[in-house]
Structures are given as C-alpha cells and as structure tokens.
Coordinates of C-alpha atoms in Angstrom, one line a residue:
X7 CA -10.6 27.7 21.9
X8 CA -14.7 27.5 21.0
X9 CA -15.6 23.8 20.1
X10 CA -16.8 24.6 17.0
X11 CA -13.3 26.1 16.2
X12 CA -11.9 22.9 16.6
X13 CA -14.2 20.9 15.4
X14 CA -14.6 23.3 11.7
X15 CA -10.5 22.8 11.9
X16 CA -10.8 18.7 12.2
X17 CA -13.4 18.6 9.6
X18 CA -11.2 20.7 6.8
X19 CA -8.0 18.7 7.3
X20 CA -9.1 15.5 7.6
X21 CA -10.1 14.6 4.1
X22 CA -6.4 15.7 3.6
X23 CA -5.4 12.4 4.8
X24 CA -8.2 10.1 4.5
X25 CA -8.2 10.6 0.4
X26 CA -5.4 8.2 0.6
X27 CA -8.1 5.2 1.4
X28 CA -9.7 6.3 -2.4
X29 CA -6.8 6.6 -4.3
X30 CA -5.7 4.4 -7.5
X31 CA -2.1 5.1 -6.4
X32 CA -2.1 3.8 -3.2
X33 CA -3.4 -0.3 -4.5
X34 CA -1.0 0.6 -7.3
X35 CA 2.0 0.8 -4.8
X36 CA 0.5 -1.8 -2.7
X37 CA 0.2 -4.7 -5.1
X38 CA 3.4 -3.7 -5.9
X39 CA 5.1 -4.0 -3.2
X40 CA 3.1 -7.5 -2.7
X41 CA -0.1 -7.2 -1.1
X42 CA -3.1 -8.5 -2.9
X43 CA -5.9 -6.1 -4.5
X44 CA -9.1 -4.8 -2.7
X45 CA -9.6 -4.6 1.3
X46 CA -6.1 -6.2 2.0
X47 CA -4.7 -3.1 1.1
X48 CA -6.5 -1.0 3.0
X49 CA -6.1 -3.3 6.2
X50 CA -2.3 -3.7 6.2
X51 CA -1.9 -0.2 4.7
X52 CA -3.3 1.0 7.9
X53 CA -2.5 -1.4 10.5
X54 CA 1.3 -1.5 9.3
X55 CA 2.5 1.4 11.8
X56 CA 1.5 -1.1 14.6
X57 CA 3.7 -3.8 13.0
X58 CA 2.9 -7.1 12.2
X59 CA -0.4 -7.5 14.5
X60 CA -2.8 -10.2 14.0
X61 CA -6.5 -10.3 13.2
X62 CA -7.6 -9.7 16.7
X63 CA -5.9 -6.2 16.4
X64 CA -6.8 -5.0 13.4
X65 CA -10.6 -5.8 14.5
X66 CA -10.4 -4.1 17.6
X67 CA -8.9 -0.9 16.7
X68 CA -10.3 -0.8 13.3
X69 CA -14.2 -1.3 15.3
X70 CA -16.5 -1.0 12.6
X71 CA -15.1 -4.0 10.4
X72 CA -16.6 -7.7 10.2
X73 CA -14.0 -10.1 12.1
X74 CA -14.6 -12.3 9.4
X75 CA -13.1 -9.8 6.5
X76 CA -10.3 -9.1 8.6
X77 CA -9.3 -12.6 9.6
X78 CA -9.4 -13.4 5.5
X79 CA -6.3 -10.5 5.1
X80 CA -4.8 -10.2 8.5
X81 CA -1.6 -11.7 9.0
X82 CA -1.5 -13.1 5.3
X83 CA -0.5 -9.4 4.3
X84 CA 2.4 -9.7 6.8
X85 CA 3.3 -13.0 4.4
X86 CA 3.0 -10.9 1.4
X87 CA 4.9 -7.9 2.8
X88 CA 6.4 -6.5 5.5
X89 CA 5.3 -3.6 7.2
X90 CA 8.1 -1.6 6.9
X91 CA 7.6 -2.2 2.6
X92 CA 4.1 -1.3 3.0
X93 CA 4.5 2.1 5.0
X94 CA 6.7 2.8 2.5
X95 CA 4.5 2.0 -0.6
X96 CA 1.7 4.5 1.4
X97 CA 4.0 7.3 1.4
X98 CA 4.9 7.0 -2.5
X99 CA 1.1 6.9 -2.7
X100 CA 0.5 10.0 -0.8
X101 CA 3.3 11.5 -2.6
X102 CA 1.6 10.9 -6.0
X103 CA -1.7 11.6 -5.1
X104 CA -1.0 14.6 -3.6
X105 CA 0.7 16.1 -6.5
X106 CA -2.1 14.5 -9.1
X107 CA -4.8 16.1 -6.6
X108 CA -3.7 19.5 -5.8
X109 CA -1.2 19.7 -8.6
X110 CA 2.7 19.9 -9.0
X111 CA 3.1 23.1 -7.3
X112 CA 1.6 22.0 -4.4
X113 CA 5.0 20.8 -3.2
X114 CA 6.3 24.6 -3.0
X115 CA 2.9 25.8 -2.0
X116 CA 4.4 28.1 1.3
X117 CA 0.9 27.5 3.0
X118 CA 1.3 23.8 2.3
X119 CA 4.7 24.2 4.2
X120 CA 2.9 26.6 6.7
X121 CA -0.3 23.9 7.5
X122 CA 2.2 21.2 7.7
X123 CA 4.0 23.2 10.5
X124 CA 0.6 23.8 12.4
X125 CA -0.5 20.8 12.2
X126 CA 2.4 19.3 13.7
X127 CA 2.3 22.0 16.5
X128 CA -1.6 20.3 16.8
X129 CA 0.1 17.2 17.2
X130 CA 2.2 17.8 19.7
X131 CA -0.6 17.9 22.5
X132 CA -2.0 14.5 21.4
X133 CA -1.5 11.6 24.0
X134 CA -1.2 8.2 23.7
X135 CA -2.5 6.2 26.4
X136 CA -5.2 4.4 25.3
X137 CA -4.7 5.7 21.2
X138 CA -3.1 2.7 19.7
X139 CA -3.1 3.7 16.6
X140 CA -2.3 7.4 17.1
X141 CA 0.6 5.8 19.3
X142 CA 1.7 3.7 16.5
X143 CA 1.8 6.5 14.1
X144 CA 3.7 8.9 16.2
X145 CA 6.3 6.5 15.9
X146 CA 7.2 7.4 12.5
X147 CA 9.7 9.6 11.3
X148 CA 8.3 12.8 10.2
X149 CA 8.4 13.1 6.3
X150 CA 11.1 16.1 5.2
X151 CA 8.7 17.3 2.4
X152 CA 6.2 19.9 3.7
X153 CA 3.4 17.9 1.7
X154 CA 4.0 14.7 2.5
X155 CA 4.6 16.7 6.5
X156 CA 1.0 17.8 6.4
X157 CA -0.2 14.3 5.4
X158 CA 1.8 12.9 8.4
X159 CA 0.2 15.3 10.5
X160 CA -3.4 15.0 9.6
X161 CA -2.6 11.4 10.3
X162 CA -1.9 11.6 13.7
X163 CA -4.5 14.0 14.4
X164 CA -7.3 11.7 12.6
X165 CA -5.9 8.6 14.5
X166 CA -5.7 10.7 17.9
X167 CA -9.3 11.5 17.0
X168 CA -10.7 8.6 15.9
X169 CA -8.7 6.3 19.1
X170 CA -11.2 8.6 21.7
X171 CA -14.0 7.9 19.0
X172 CA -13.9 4.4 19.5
X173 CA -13.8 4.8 23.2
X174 CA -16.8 7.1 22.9
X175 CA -19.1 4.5 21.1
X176 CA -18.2 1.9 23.6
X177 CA -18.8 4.3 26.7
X178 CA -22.1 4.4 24.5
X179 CA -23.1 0.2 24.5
X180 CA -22.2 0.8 20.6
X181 CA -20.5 -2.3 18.7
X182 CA -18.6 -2.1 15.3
X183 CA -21.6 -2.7 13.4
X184 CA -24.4 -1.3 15.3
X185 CA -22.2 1.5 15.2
X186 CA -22.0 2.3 11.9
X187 CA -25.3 1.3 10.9
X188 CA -26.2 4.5 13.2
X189 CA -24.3 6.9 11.4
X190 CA -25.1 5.8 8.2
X191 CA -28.5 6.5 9.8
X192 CA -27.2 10.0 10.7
X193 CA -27.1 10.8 7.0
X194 CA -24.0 11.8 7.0
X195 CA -20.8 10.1 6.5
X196 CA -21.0 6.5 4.2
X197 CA -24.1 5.6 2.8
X198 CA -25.2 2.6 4.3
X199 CA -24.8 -0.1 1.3
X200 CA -21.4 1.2 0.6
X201 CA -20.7 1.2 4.7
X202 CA -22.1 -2.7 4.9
X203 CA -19.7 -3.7 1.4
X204 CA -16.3 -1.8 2.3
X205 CA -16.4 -3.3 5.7
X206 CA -16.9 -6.8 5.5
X207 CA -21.0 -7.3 6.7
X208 CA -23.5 -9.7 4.6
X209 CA -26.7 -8.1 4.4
X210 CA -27.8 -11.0 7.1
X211 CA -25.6 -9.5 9.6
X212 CA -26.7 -6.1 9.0
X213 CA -30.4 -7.0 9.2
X214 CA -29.9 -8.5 12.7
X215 CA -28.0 -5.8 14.1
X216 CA -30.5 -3.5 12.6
X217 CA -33.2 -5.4 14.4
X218 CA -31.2 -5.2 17.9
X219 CA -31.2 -1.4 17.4
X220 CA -34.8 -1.3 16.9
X221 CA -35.6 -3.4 20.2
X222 CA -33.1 -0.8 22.4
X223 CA -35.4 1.8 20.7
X224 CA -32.9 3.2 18.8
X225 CA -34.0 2.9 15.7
X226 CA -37.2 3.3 14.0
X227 CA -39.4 0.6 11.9
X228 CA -37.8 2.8 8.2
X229 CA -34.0 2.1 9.8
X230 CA -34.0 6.4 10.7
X231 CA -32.5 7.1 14.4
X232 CA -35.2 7.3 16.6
X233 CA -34.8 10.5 19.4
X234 CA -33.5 8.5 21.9
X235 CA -31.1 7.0 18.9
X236 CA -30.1 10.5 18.0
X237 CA -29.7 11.8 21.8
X238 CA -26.7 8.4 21.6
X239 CA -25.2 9.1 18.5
X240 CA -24.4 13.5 19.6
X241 CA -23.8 12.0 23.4
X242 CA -20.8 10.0 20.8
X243 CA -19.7 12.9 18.7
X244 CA -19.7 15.5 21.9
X245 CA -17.5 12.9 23.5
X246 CA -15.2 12.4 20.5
X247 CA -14.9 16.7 20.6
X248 CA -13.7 16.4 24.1
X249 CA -11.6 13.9 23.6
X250 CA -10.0 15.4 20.4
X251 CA -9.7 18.9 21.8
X252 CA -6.5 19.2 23.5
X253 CA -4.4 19.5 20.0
X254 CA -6.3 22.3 19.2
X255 CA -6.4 24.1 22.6
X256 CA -2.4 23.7 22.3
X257 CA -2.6 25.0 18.8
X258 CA -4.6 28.4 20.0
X259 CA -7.6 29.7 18.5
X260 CA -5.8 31.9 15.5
X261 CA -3.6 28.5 14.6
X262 CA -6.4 26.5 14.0
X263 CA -8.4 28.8 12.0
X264 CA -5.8 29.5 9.9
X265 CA -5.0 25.6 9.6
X266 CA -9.0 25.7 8.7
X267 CA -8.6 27.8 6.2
X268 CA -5.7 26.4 4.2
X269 CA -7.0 22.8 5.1
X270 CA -10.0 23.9 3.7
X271 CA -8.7 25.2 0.4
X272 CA -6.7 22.2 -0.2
X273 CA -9.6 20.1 0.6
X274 CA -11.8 21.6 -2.0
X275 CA -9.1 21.8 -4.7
X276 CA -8.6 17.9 -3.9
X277 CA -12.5 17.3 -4.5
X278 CA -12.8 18.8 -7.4
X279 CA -10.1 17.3 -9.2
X280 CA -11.7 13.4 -7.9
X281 CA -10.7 12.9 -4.7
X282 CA -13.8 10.7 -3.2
X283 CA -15.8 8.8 -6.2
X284 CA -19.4 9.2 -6.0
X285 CA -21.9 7.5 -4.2
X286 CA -19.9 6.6 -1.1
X287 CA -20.8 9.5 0.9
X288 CA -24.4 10.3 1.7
X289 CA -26.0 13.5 0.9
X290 CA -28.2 15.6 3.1
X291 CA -31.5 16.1 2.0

C-alpha cells in the first residue's frame, strides 16, 4: 500500500460522510426530534454516539471548538433529546440526503453496495485505544441498507482518522484554535472567517492566538505559514497518514483504489447537485 494510495482513497470518501454537517435535512430531523437550531445540532448530532457526555468532552475531542460555544449547547441537548433520538434523526438525515444528492437509485446502485462492503473491510483494521470517537462509533449497529452502510463506514474511518489527527496536532504543541488558524492558513480546508464563526471564536480570540503564532515563528506578519509553520503543519498531516494507514494496508492496494474510484464518483455527483454551499472551503490560488 503506497501512502498516496491511501491517502487519494481517504480524501474521495470522506466528503461521503462529512456532507451530513451541510445538509438542510439533518437540522430538519434534529429540531424535530428536539434539539434547538444552529451549532446545537451539529454538537449533539456528533457527540451522541458517546452518550450523554458533558461539555468537557465534546471540547476535547471535538479540539478546534471554543469551550465557550460548547458549554452554551452541551449537556442542554441531552435535556432536549436523548442520544439514542438524535442518532436516530442523523440517520433519517443521511437517508434523505443521500437519496436527494446522488438520487433515488443510488439505493440499488451495486457499487454503492460494493463501496459500502470495502469500506467496512477498511474498518475492520481500525483500533480504538485512544480514538474515542471512532470507539464510540463502532459501537453502533451497522445500517442494513448498503447506502446508509457506506455512510456508517466512512464514519468510522473519518473518526478513526481524525482521533490520530488530534493526537498529531498535540504531539505538534498545536491547540484547538491555533490549530485551525494554521490550516486555514494552509489554504486549504475552511476559509478562515467561516472556520472562526462555525466554531465558536470572537475575532478577539482569534487575533491573540494569531499573535502567539507569530511569536513561535510560525506565522508571518500577512497571517501566511511561515517555513518553519509549514514544516509543522506536513510534520501534522504525515503523522495523521501514519496513523490512519492501517485500514487501508488491511484493505490491500486494489480495494482501496477501487473504493477511490467509486468514492470518487459519488463524491462528485454529490457536489454537483449542492452538497457543500459556497464560500466555506477555500480555493487554491
């Protein structure tokens, strides 16, 4: 298994399940179920595999989120609705947006059926000790529909993931803010006013963590990574490859670029019918 094998396979699967986190359906089913509009969803929707945690939790397995905007949702939700209710209104969501983003016959879709059974092969080689969110998640019984299989999938393999991520940044002297003001300066992933909004940070707060990133030389005077800045942030993502890599190696090197290749289909239909509303992401220059 090459590391950019894996790595290509990771990156066309995982918008497969992070879509969910954009999707009308999913506060639709929320509220619903009792929850309250905006971030609360997104915070219990996630956290709700690990039961009814409290604020210190959510923060430190979430990393990149202001304590703050966490402590304003976390337990509430669990007053509102319980996490069994709210797993539940996540997979009607994933349900319907799955359907309204790759259409109706994605259900039947054999190589829907046929990613969902690689992917789960993937995820048999993922470990939890120290993943508590990918532990939490592999808890949960494994949806019968192939669609709604692949999502589960691409769920533990993104948590898996993004558990030896958040060791990765730490190993690196990286906080939750400091380090997402990094990869926003990566130009790649967020872009940095919707990154300081969706997770809770006044402009204050960002300013001074900005500032401490300057003085460790990490950043430059325009808010760019400096080289010794961008040396740390691909020290973070080569870790994060290691960590991640043992799905894939389990998978074999045909598996995942076939999983590639169908992830990567679906992932384009799901774009271009809406999948991620504009300016969220950053675009490279």
């Amino acid at each position: 298994m090459t590391p950019s094998t894996a790595r290509t396979c990771n990156d066309a699967i995982n918008p497969l399940h992070s879509l969910i986190y954009f999707a009308p359906e999913a506060e639709a089913e929320f509220t619903a179920a009792g929850l309250e509009p905006g971030r609360m969803c997104y915070l219990a929707g996630r956290a709700a595999a690990m039961g009814a945690v409290g604020a210190g939790t959510v923060t430190a397995t979430f990393y990149n989120f202001s304590p703050t905007l966490v402590a304003r949702h976390i337990p509430r939700a669990w007053q509102a609705a319980a996490p069994r209710d709210v797993l539940a209104a996540r997979l009607r969501a994933v349900d319907s947006v799955l359907r309204r983003l790759l259409g109706p016959a994605a259900v039947d879709d054999p190589e829907v059926a046929e990613a969902a059974r690689l992917a789960q092969t993937a995820a048999e080689a993922c470990t939890a000790a120290g993943r508590p969110l990918y532990a939490a998640h592999a808890e949960l019984d494994v949806p019968d529909q192939p669609h709604l299989a692949l999502w589960h999938a691409t769920t533990l393999l993104r948590e898996h993931r993004g558990d030896g991520h958040l060791d990765a940044l730490a190993a690196s002297g990286l906080g939750g803010l400091e380090a997402l003001i990094t990869h926003t300066a990566t130009g790649s992933g967020f872009t940095a006013e919707f990154a300081r909004r969706s997770r809770g940070w006044s402009q204050q707060e960002w300013d001074g963590a900005a500032e401490r990133l300057r003085d460790r030389g990490l950043l430059d005077a325009q808010g760019g990574l400096t080289s010794e800045g961008a040396a740390v942030r691909q020290e973070v993502e080569d870790l994060t490859d290691r960590l991640a890599r043992d799905p894939y190696d389990h998978l074999g090197e045909a598996g995942a670029r076939r999983l590639a290749d169908i992830g990567s289909r679906l992932t384009r239909t799901a774009v271009s019918n809406g999948a991620f509303p504009p300016g969220v992401f950053a675009v490279r220059k």
